[in-house]
Coordinates of C-alpha atoms in Angstrom, one line a residue:
M225 CA -45.2 -29.8 -0.8
T226 CA -48.3 -31.6 -2.0
S227 CA -47.5 -34.1 -4.7
E228 CA -49.2 -34.0 -8.1
K229 CA -49.7 -37.8 -7.6
L230 CA -52.4 -36.9 -5.1
A231 CA -54.4 -34.7 -7.5
G232 CA -57.8 -35.9 -8.4
P233 CA -57.0 -37.2 -11.9
N234 CA -53.9 -39.0 -10.6
V235 CA -54.6 -40.4 -7.1
N236 CA -55.1 -44.2 -7.1
S237 CA -54.7 -44.0 -10.9
L238 CA -51.2 -43.5 -12.1
R239 CA -48.9 -46.5 -11.6
G240 CA -45.4 -47.7 -12.5
F241 CA -43.4 -45.1 -10.5
E242 CA -41.2 -47.9 -9.1
V243 CA -40.0 -48.5 -12.7
I244 CA -38.9 -44.9 -12.9
D245 CA -37.2 -45.2 -9.5
K246 CA -35.2 -48.2 -10.6
I247 CA -34.1 -46.5 -13.8
K248 CA -33.1 -43.4 -11.9
Y249 CA -31.2 -45.5 -9.3
L250 CA -29.2 -47.3 -12.1
L251 CA -28.4 -44.0 -13.8
E252 CA -27.2 -42.3 -10.6
E253 CA -24.9 -45.3 -10.0
E254 CA -23.2 -44.8 -13.4
C255 CA -23.7 -41.1 -14.1
P256 CA -24.6 -39.1 -11.0
I257 CA -26.7 -35.9 -11.5
T258 CA -26.7 -36.3 -15.3
V259 CA -30.1 -37.5 -16.5
S260 CA -33.2 -35.8 -15.2
C261 CA -36.4 -37.5 -14.1
A262 CA -38.2 -35.5 -16.7
D263 CA -36.0 -37.0 -19.5
I264 CA -36.5 -40.5 -18.0
L265 CA -40.3 -40.1 -18.2
V266 CA -40.2 -39.0 -21.8
M267 CA -37.9 -41.9 -22.9
A268 CA -39.8 -44.4 -20.9
A269 CA -43.1 -43.4 -22.5
R270 CA -41.4 -43.7 -26.0
D271 CA -40.0 -47.1 -25.2
A272 CA -43.2 -48.4 -23.7
V273 CA -45.1 -47.5 -26.9
Q274 CA -42.5 -49.2 -29.1
L275 CA -42.4 -52.3 -26.9
R276 CA -46.2 -52.7 -27.5
G277 CA -45.9 -52.5 -31.2
G278 CA -46.1 -48.8 -31.7
P279 CA -43.8 -46.2 -33.4
R280 CA -40.4 -45.0 -32.2
W281 CA -39.3 -41.4 -32.4
E282 CA -36.2 -39.4 -31.5
V283 CA -36.5 -37.9 -28.0
L284 CA -35.1 -34.4 -27.3
L285 CA -33.2 -34.4 -24.1
G286 CA -31.7 -31.9 -21.7
R287 CA -34.8 -31.2 -19.5
K288 CA -34.4 -30.2 -15.8
D289 CA -36.7 -31.3 -13.0
S290 CA -39.0 -28.8 -11.3
L291 CA -38.2 -27.4 -7.8
E292 CA -41.9 -27.6 -6.9
S293 CA -45.0 -29.7 -7.5
S294 CA -48.2 -28.3 -9.2
F295 CA -51.0 -30.0 -7.4
S296 CA -53.5 -27.3 -8.5
G297 CA -52.2 -27.5 -12.1
A298 CA -52.8 -31.2 -12.2
N299 CA -56.3 -30.8 -11.0
L300 CA -57.0 -27.9 -13.4
F301 CA -55.4 -29.1 -16.6
I302 CA -55.7 -32.9 -16.7
P303 CA -59.1 -33.7 -18.4
A304 CA -61.6 -35.8 -16.5
P305 CA -62.8 -39.1 -18.0
N306 CA -66.3 -37.6 -18.5
S307 CA -65.2 -34.4 -20.1
S308 CA -67.1 -32.8 -22.9
L309 CA -65.5 -32.2 -26.3
E310 CA -65.5 -28.5 -25.6
V311 CA -63.6 -29.0 -22.4
L312 CA -61.1 -31.3 -24.0
I313 CA -60.4 -28.9 -26.8
E314 CA -59.9 -26.0 -24.3
N315 CA -57.6 -28.1 -22.1
F316 CA -55.4 -29.0 -25.0
K317 CA -55.4 -25.5 -26.4
Q318 CA -54.2 -24.1 -23.1
Q319 CA -51.1 -26.3 -23.6
G320 CA -50.5 -25.2 -27.1
L321 CA -52.0 -28.4 -28.6
D322 CA -54.5 -28.3 -31.4
I323 CA -57.5 -30.5 -32.5
Q324 CA -55.3 -32.9 -34.4
D325 CA -53.1 -33.3 -31.3
L326 CA -56.2 -34.0 -29.3
V327 CA -57.3 -36.8 -31.6
T328 CA -53.9 -38.2 -32.1
L329 CA -52.9 -38.3 -28.4
S330 CA -56.3 -39.8 -27.5
G331 CA -55.1 -42.8 -29.5
S332 CA -52.8 -43.6 -26.6
H333 CA -56.0 -45.2 -25.1
T334 CA -55.2 -48.2 -27.3
I335 CA -53.3 -49.5 -24.3
G336 CA -53.8 -49.1 -20.6
R337 CA -56.6 -49.6 -18.2
A338 CA -59.2 -47.5 -16.3
K339 CA -61.0 -48.1 -13.0
C340 CA -64.7 -48.8 -12.8
L341 CA -65.1 -45.4 -11.0
N342 CA -64.0 -43.7 -14.2
F343 CA -66.4 -45.3 -16.6
R344 CA -69.4 -46.3 -14.6
Q345 CA -71.3 -43.1 -15.6
R346 CA -70.6 -44.0 -19.3
I347 CA -72.3 -47.4 -19.1
Y348 CA -75.2 -46.7 -16.8
E349 CA -76.4 -43.3 -18.0
A350 CA -78.4 -43.4 -21.2
K351 CA -76.9 -40.3 -22.7
E352 CA -77.1 -39.7 -26.5
E353 CA -73.3 -39.0 -26.6
Y354 CA -72.5 -42.4 -25.1
H355 CA -74.1 -44.5 -27.7
H356 CA -74.8 -42.4 -30.9
G357 CA -78.5 -42.6 -30.4
Y358 CA -78.8 -45.9 -32.3
D359 CA -77.6 -49.4 -32.0
H360 CA -79.0 -51.3 -35.0
Y361 CA -76.6 -54.2 -34.7
K362 CA -76.6 -54.3 -30.9
R363 CA -72.9 -53.7 -30.9
Y364 CA -73.0 -51.1 -28.2
T365 CA -75.6 -53.1 -26.2
N366 CA -73.2 -56.1 -26.1
F367 CA -70.2 -53.9 -25.3
R368 CA -72.1 -52.2 -22.4
R369 CA -73.1 -55.6 -21.0
I370 CA -69.5 -56.7 -20.9
L371 CA -68.6 -53.5 -19.0
Q372 CA -71.5 -53.9 -16.6
S373 CA -70.3 -57.4 -15.8
I374 CA -67.0 -55.9 -14.8
C375 CA -68.4 -52.8 -13.1
P376 CA -71.7 -53.1 -11.2
I377 CA -73.8 -50.0 -10.6
E378 CA -72.5 -49.9 -7.0
G379 CA -69.2 -51.2 -5.6
R380 CA -66.0 -52.6 -7.2
D381 CA -64.8 -49.0 -7.8
N382 CA -61.2 -50.1 -8.2
K383 CA -61.9 -52.9 -10.7
F384 CA -60.1 -52.4 -14.0
A385 CA -61.1 -52.7 -17.6
P386 CA -58.9 -52.2 -20.6
L387 CA -59.2 -49.0 -22.5
D388 CA -59.3 -51.1 -25.7
L389 CA -61.2 -54.3 -25.2
Q390 CA -60.2 -55.6 -28.7
T391 CA -56.4 -55.4 -28.5
P392 CA -55.6 -54.3 -25.0
K393 CA -51.9 -55.1 -25.0
R394 CA -51.0 -53.9 -28.4
F395 CA -50.4 -50.3 -29.5
D396 CA -52.3 -50.0 -32.7
N397 CA -55.1 -48.0 -34.3
Q398 CA -57.9 -50.1 -32.9
Y399 CA -59.0 -47.3 -30.5
F400 CA -60.3 -45.3 -33.5
I401 CA -62.2 -48.2 -34.8
N402 CA -63.7 -48.6 -31.4
I403 CA -65.0 -45.1 -31.0
L404 CA -66.4 -45.1 -34.5
G405 CA -68.7 -47.9 -33.2
G406 CA -69.4 -46.1 -29.9
N407 CA -67.2 -48.5 -28.1
G408 CA -64.8 -46.2 -26.3
L409 CA -64.4 -47.1 -22.6
L410 CA -64.5 -43.5 -21.3
G411 CA -67.2 -40.9 -21.9
S412 CA -64.4 -38.6 -23.1
D413 CA -63.4 -41.1 -25.8
N414 CA -66.9 -41.2 -27.3
V415 CA -67.5 -37.5 -27.4
L416 CA -64.8 -37.2 -30.0
I417 CA -67.5 -38.5 -32.4
T418 CA -70.8 -37.7 -30.8
Q419 CA -70.1 -34.0 -30.0
D420 CA -68.2 -33.3 -33.2
L421 CA -70.7 -31.0 -34.9
D422 CA -68.6 -29.9 -37.8
G423 CA -67.1 -33.3 -38.6
Q424 CA -63.4 -32.1 -38.4
I425 CA -62.5 -34.5 -35.6
T426 CA -64.5 -37.4 -37.1
E427 CA -62.5 -36.9 -40.3
H428 CA -59.2 -37.4 -38.4
V429 CA -60.7 -40.4 -36.6
W430 CA -61.7 -42.1 -39.8
A431 CA -58.2 -41.4 -41.3
Y432 CA -56.5 -43.1 -38.4
A433 CA -58.9 -46.0 -38.2
S434 CA -58.2 -46.8 -41.9
N435 CA -54.4 -46.0 -41.9
E436 CA -52.3 -47.2 -39.0
K437 CA -49.1 -45.8 -40.5
L438 CA -50.6 -42.4 -40.6
F439 CA -51.6 -42.6 -37.0
F440 CA -48.2 -43.8 -35.9
A441 CA -46.4 -40.9 -37.8
S442 CA -48.9 -38.3 -36.3
F443 CA -48.5 -39.8 -32.8
A444 CA -44.8 -39.5 -32.9
K445 CA -45.1 -35.8 -33.9
S446 CA -47.7 -35.0 -31.2
M447 CA -45.6 -36.8 -28.5
I448 CA -42.6 -34.7 -29.4
K449 CA -44.8 -31.5 -29.3
M450 CA -46.3 -32.5 -25.9
G451 CA -42.8 -33.3 -24.6
N452 CA -41.8 -29.7 -25.3
I453 CA -44.5 -28.1 -23.1
N454 CA -43.1 -25.9 -20.3
V455 CA -39.7 -27.4 -20.4
L456 CA -37.1 -26.3 -17.9
T457 CA -33.5 -26.1 -19.1
G458 CA -30.2 -24.4 -18.3
D459 CA -30.2 -22.7 -14.9
E460 CA -33.9 -23.5 -14.4
G461 CA -34.8 -26.4 -12.1
E462 CA -32.4 -29.1 -11.2
I463 CA -31.5 -32.7 -11.9
R464 CA -33.0 -34.6 -9.0
R465 CA -31.1 -37.4 -7.3
N466 CA -34.3 -39.1 -6.4
C467 CA -37.4 -38.6 -8.6
R468 CA -39.7 -38.5 -5.5
F469 CA -38.0 -35.5 -3.8
V470 CA -36.3 -32.2 -4.7
N471 CA -32.6 -32.2 -3.8
A472 CA -31.8 -31.2 -0.2

């Protein structure tokens, strides 16, 4: 079985699995075969957001773990960092998520980091959608220089930069303020504004940039919605003893 961790969007990218392993070990010591790895991931995501200053929401529990790994699904459905807006919308639509969910969940980029390999194209290619076609106050120019100092045109592929340079360790609405100024780290961040021809997405971005409470409330709803995608329950799946393997 080829792990989803080895899929293109995940390999050498996702981290923190040892935290899930530790949680699972402690739970198995106290309550064997009771709490699934899927439920642990959902609760850990919620708690991580709250610990960084974000909202808290009630998590629905009772998921089972899959009996297989979807390497091809991870490659197919996880958006690339240089995705166009059209591709992003279609990816989310295939999972039952709408445009508001896309904008809202993109706000998770207010925390976390990305590797140079994932944003080099965004800072060295002079594409219209990367810098709005104007830079009157040199804000984007300064931002790009900072990123270029972190990520040269060649080499240092694994060097990290925060997804939100302004408040990198706090879950807030700064991400939306950033992309309104063309200062999203990833190309897929900035296309929310630059490729939004009818203004519907930009309207959501402005709303969240000006009202953090609105963003927090919407984020909680979208996270619950995303947490209910393709859930296994009842006789489907299993509760794994070790999150890295199916039960023997």
